[in-house]
XYZ file of C-alpha atoms in Angstrom:
365
model
C 44.979 54.033 59.394
C 45.561 52.476 62.771
C 42.672 50.420 64.090
C 41.232 51.493 67.451
C 40.209 48.051 68.559
C 38.895 45.033 66.942
C 35.606 43.323 66.671
C 37.473 40.041 67.037
C 37.963 39.607 70.623
C 38.244 37.623 73.721
C 35.571 37.829 76.407
C 35.940 36.444 79.937
C 33.160 36.305 82.499
C 33.739 35.266 86.093
C 30.596 34.521 87.985
C 29.731 34.602 91.618
C 26.628 35.713 93.623
C 27.283 38.588 95.991
C 25.470 37.866 99.227
C 27.095 40.494 101.418
C 25.894 41.600 104.809
C 25.387 45.272 103.924
C 21.708 46.094 103.383
C 22.426 48.394 100.414
C 24.503 45.746 98.692
C 23.116 44.475 95.371
C 22.512 40.767 94.820
C 25.534 40.645 92.507
C 28.544 42.792 91.906
C 29.819 43.063 88.344
C 33.417 43.706 87.300
C 34.531 44.371 83.722
C 38.033 44.146 82.247
C 39.312 44.367 78.691
C 39.282 46.523 75.579
C 36.961 48.807 73.597
C 34.258 46.182 73.245
C 33.581 46.613 76.962
C 35.056 50.030 77.847
C 32.258 52.156 79.313
C 34.242 55.383 79.415
C 37.561 54.982 81.223
C 39.455 56.326 78.218
C 37.469 59.558 78.435
C 39.545 60.276 81.548
C 42.861 59.567 79.791
C 45.038 61.416 77.296
C 44.676 58.931 74.438
C 43.536 58.766 70.831
C 41.432 55.663 71.597
C 38.276 57.529 72.583
C 34.577 57.464 71.763
C 33.686 60.819 73.273
C 32.225 62.618 70.248
C 29.001 62.229 68.241
C 27.614 60.156 66.678
C 28.813 57.681 69.354
C 25.964 57.212 71.815
C 23.312 58.308 69.325
C 20.983 55.514 70.511
C 22.075 55.521 74.165
C 19.268 56.643 76.509
C 20.877 60.100 76.823
C 21.638 60.238 73.054
C 25.115 61.478 73.973
C 28.605 59.942 73.738
C 29.523 58.005 76.873
C 32.925 56.575 75.971
C 31.313 53.349 74.752
C 32.373 52.263 71.257
C 28.757 51.716 70.270
C 25.730 53.523 68.939
C 24.032 52.636 72.229
C 24.467 49.972 74.873
C 27.485 47.668 74.853
C 27.913 44.049 75.955
C 28.386 44.767 79.693
C 25.298 47.000 79.694
C 23.224 44.262 78.090
C 24.433 41.592 80.514
C 23.563 43.912 83.397
C 20.084 44.415 81.955
C 19.530 40.692 81.549
C 20.594 40.019 85.139
C 18.701 42.957 86.626
C 21.882 44.737 87.709
C 22.689 48.430 87.736
C 25.266 49.225 85.017
C 28.812 49.481 86.317
C 30.619 52.816 86.303
C 34.093 53.324 84.835
C 36.654 52.858 87.583
C 38.152 56.269 86.791
C 34.785 58.009 87.184
C 34.580 60.359 90.170
C 31.038 59.047 90.703
C 32.361 55.627 91.750
C 32.348 56.226 95.496
C 30.514 55.006 98.597
C 27.682 52.575 97.969
C 28.313 52.714 94.214
C 31.376 50.557 94.886
C 29.037 47.725 95.888
C 27.736 47.533 92.305
C 31.201 46.703 90.993
C 33.371 48.600 88.516
C 34.455 48.699 84.890
C 38.248 48.705 84.433
C 38.280 48.242 80.637
C 40.302 50.511 78.379
C 40.070 50.760 74.601
C 43.199 49.739 72.714
C 44.656 47.122 75.047
C 45.465 43.464 74.513
C 46.948 40.492 76.290
C 50.448 41.919 75.730
C 51.588 45.228 77.184
C 53.083 46.325 73.854
C 49.687 45.993 72.149
C 48.100 49.398 71.596
C 51.182 51.473 72.430
C 50.256 53.755 69.522
C 47.256 54.941 71.566
C 49.582 56.351 74.231
C 47.959 56.476 77.682
C 45.705 53.422 78.046
C 45.162 51.002 80.918
C 46.922 47.773 80.000
C 45.569 44.557 81.475
C 48.213 44.250 84.190
C 47.333 47.770 85.323
C 43.632 46.887 85.258
C 44.322 43.983 87.601
C 46.278 46.295 89.914
C 43.327 48.687 89.944
C 41.076 45.752 90.829
C 43.256 45.126 93.882
C 43.047 48.847 94.686
C 39.269 48.687 94.348
C 39.147 45.870 96.910
C 41.166 47.964 99.344
C 38.745 50.863 98.869
C 35.709 48.636 99.313
C 37.102 47.070 102.487
C 36.920 50.479 104.130
C 33.124 50.233 103.745
C 32.324 46.569 104.363
C 35.508 45.159 105.826
C 38.015 42.660 104.451
C 35.756 39.628 104.865
C 32.774 41.363 103.268
C 34.934 42.467 100.360
C 36.344 38.994 99.845
C 32.823 37.532 99.855
C 31.520 40.102 97.381
C 34.423 39.582 94.981
C 34.379 35.790 95.322
C 30.692 35.767 94.430
C 30.638 38.433 91.703
C 30.188 38.504 87.943
C 33.372 39.453 86.078
C 33.639 40.134 82.350
C 36.964 40.368 80.534
C 37.428 40.870 76.788
C 40.897 40.455 75.307
C 42.838 39.092 72.341
C 41.811 40.623 69.039
C 43.986 43.693 69.384
C 47.060 41.533 69.821
C 46.601 40.635 66.159
C 45.094 43.722 64.522
C 46.861 46.345 66.630
C 50.135 44.490 67.045
C 51.152 41.488 64.916
C 49.366 42.724 61.762
C 49.449 46.451 62.561
C 52.113 47.175 59.930
C 53.990 44.971 57.456
C 56.998 43.369 59.105
C 55.934 44.438 62.585
C 58.307 43.728 65.473
C 56.189 40.822 66.689
C 55.848 39.319 63.194
C 59.640 39.421 62.839
C 60.036 37.829 66.268
C 57.430 35.072 65.853
C 55.836 33.004 63.131
C 52.035 33.151 63.476
C 51.758 29.714 65.166
C 54.524 30.625 67.630
C 52.917 34.012 68.302
C 49.591 32.342 69.088
C 51.294 29.983 71.523
C 52.986 32.956 73.184
C 49.672 34.827 73.479
C 48.007 31.791 75.045
C 50.806 31.407 77.594
C 50.584 35.090 78.549
C 46.793 35.017 78.673
C 46.936 32.048 81.007
C 48.919 34.189 83.447
C 46.251 36.906 83.268
C 43.460 34.444 83.979
C 45.342 32.833 86.826
C 45.935 36.263 88.361
C 42.228 37.033 88.017
C 41.500 33.794 89.856
C 43.996 34.715 92.566
C 42.176 38.041 92.965
C 38.897 36.241 93.654
C 37.267 35.110 90.401
C 35.689 31.685 90.759
C 33.596 31.187 87.596
C 35.041 32.644 84.439
C 33.432 32.696 81.015
C 36.048 33.079 78.266
C 35.182 33.793 74.661
C 37.759 33.561 71.933
C 38.291 36.021 69.127
C 35.473 36.724 66.711
C 35.937 36.891 62.922
C 38.728 39.469 62.880
C 39.118 39.295 59.120
C 35.462 40.157 58.511
C 35.157 43.576 60.155
C 34.639 46.527 57.766
C 38.069 47.973 58.630
C 39.811 44.823 57.416
C 37.571 44.474 54.368
C 38.530 48.034 53.418
C 42.270 47.545 53.843
C 42.943 43.853 53.208
C 40.172 42.515 50.944
C 39.748 43.177 47.234
C 36.595 41.103 46.833
C 34.684 41.823 50.028
C 35.480 38.392 51.419
C 36.897 38.016 54.917
C 40.674 38.350 55.069
C 42.171 34.865 54.989
C 45.232 35.606 57.137
C 43.288 37.157 60.030
C 40.757 34.347 59.886
C 43.651 31.894 60.044
C 44.908 33.658 63.163
C 41.502 33.247 64.817
C 41.337 29.577 63.800
C 44.700 28.979 65.490
C 44.020 31.032 68.603
C 40.538 29.843 69.572
C 41.134 26.065 69.871
C 44.319 26.635 71.853
C 42.427 28.957 74.169
C 39.886 26.226 74.900
C 42.689 23.739 75.498
C 44.353 26.154 77.918
C 41.080 26.668 79.817
C 40.648 22.920 80.167
C 44.153 22.689 81.603
C 43.457 25.439 84.115
C 40.260 23.714 85.206
C 42.135 20.450 85.750
C 44.764 22.266 87.759
C 42.134 23.966 89.937
C 39.944 20.885 90.250
C 36.753 22.650 89.194
C 34.955 24.024 86.143
C 36.097 27.560 86.861
C 36.565 28.533 83.206
C 33.751 28.220 80.671
C 34.490 28.428 76.942
C 32.311 30.452 74.588
C 32.547 30.035 70.827
C 32.723 33.696 69.810
C 33.681 32.850 66.240
C 30.483 30.857 65.770
C 28.341 33.491 67.488
C 29.538 36.205 65.155
C 29.750 34.215 61.962
C 26.053 33.391 62.254
C 25.080 36.967 61.414
C 28.236 37.848 59.464
C 27.608 35.026 56.975
C 23.798 35.407 56.890
C 22.928 38.944 57.991
C 19.385 38.972 56.619
C 18.418 36.019 58.794
C 19.064 38.305 61.785
C 17.354 41.394 60.378
C 20.461 43.138 59.031
C 20.781 44.507 55.512
C 24.560 44.091 55.609
C 27.411 42.708 57.687
C 30.094 44.198 55.443
C 29.372 47.933 55.589
C 29.645 49.823 58.853
C 26.856 52.187 59.805
C 29.313 54.987 60.634
C 32.525 55.562 58.707
C 33.917 56.473 55.301
C 35.656 54.891 52.355
C 35.086 51.315 51.154
C 32.629 49.519 53.449
C 32.703 52.674 55.637
C 35.787 50.951 57.004
C 38.490 53.610 56.654
C 39.497 55.633 59.687
C 37.226 56.281 62.650
C 33.584 57.188 63.178
C 33.442 60.991 63.516
C 30.851 63.768 63.211
C 31.931 64.093 59.544
C 31.439 60.372 58.742
C 28.687 58.742 56.734
C 25.913 57.721 59.143
C 23.143 55.223 58.431
C 19.614 56.297 59.462
C 18.702 52.963 61.106
C 21.428 51.361 63.182
C 19.389 48.193 63.734
C 19.907 47.266 60.076
C 23.703 47.107 60.393
C 25.728 44.378 62.089
C 28.640 46.789 62.543
C 28.301 50.219 64.087
C 31.769 51.494 63.139
C 34.728 49.945 61.284
C 35.579 47.687 64.230
C 32.679 47.327 66.677
C 29.255 45.666 66.555
C 26.060 47.650 66.684
C 23.909 47.463 69.792
C 21.587 45.055 67.985
C 24.487 42.724 67.110
C 25.695 42.894 70.718
C 22.224 41.843 71.851
C 22.484 38.729 69.657
C 25.895 37.919 71.124
C 24.653 38.327 74.693
C 21.651 36.079 74.059
C 24.009 33.296 72.933
C 26.204 33.831 75.982
C 23.158 33.566 78.219
C 21.151 30.858 76.505
C 23.261 29.305 73.745
C 23.494 25.553 73.201
C 26.684 23.560 73.710
C 27.633 24.478 70.132
C 28.187 27.989 71.471
C 28.876 27.477 75.188
C 30.870 24.666 76.768
C 30.110 23.011 79.055
C 27.120 25.267 79.839
C 25.728 28.731 79.174
C 25.650 31.688 81.534
C 22.018 31.171 82.581
C 22.776 27.600 83.621
C 25.866 28.668 85.537
C 23.937 31.336 87.398
C 21.136 28.931 88.244
C 23.693 26.502 89.684
C 25.446 29.228 91.633
C 22.185 30.521 93.090
C 21.803 27.223 94.930
C 25.176 27.427 96.670
């Protein structure tokens, strides 16, 4: 069964304080790019199989209805917004994103995408990252009609931007099927180098579009999600090959970010150790209040990891006891743990500083 998006992932956050001249303007705009870990409903407006628009998705969301988020409740962007006192961003494709709502920011993320445009092609009509960046430019043109070009530039330059990419390029591309096109084209080390080079172009384009502080998290433990345990593990241990992919990708990502910072002459890009953040509760779930990090709350088959979460799936009664909501995505409680490390984690998790420190520094400029 094709995966819809992976728990392993790449997160990027670009930070800037929005101090615009419009009285209705919030203190910070927030922009979100990436895959299903951060999609707040754009795919609900698309003809695609990568959707979370049916129960029990959203069962613990305030409305108790599906919202397009691949979560039982709030997702990572929602939780960052809550921590920073921001209004949650709307999907860019939502007809509600008009007028003063544009000042809040926008969510461009689309489930199924990766760094490469051929990642996720099996999901048909999704918004690949290059298209997301084009929509970001379109957004700025729309906003300038309300606050002018200079006001728009200031808001974007001083906004918070979150981007999550990378895991799907392995699970929904290189390892999607045996002898995939990319696995025939590249050895794993060469593929990782190619991904890093392409991701660098994405980040540089994001910078060119206005991002000035960017938090980048590498892939999480891709081999440990219930979907991979169900299909690739006989013992319940994390899949060695996918874990190897993460161990190759993450250090090279950090190295690339350091190079970009040197080129730009500033600490624009901040590295987050997503593998460490996730492995804390994956390897010791009970220490974080979970009964399991192997079995998904919603799903079927071994580890509830086969197929998708649907109204016919097994459903756990208490989502807070499960690290994974569905075969690929963390529960809201697990996402809260991740966001706390992003905000307040030590240098073991965040280098050279965490999000709270960055924001405190930026508030003085």
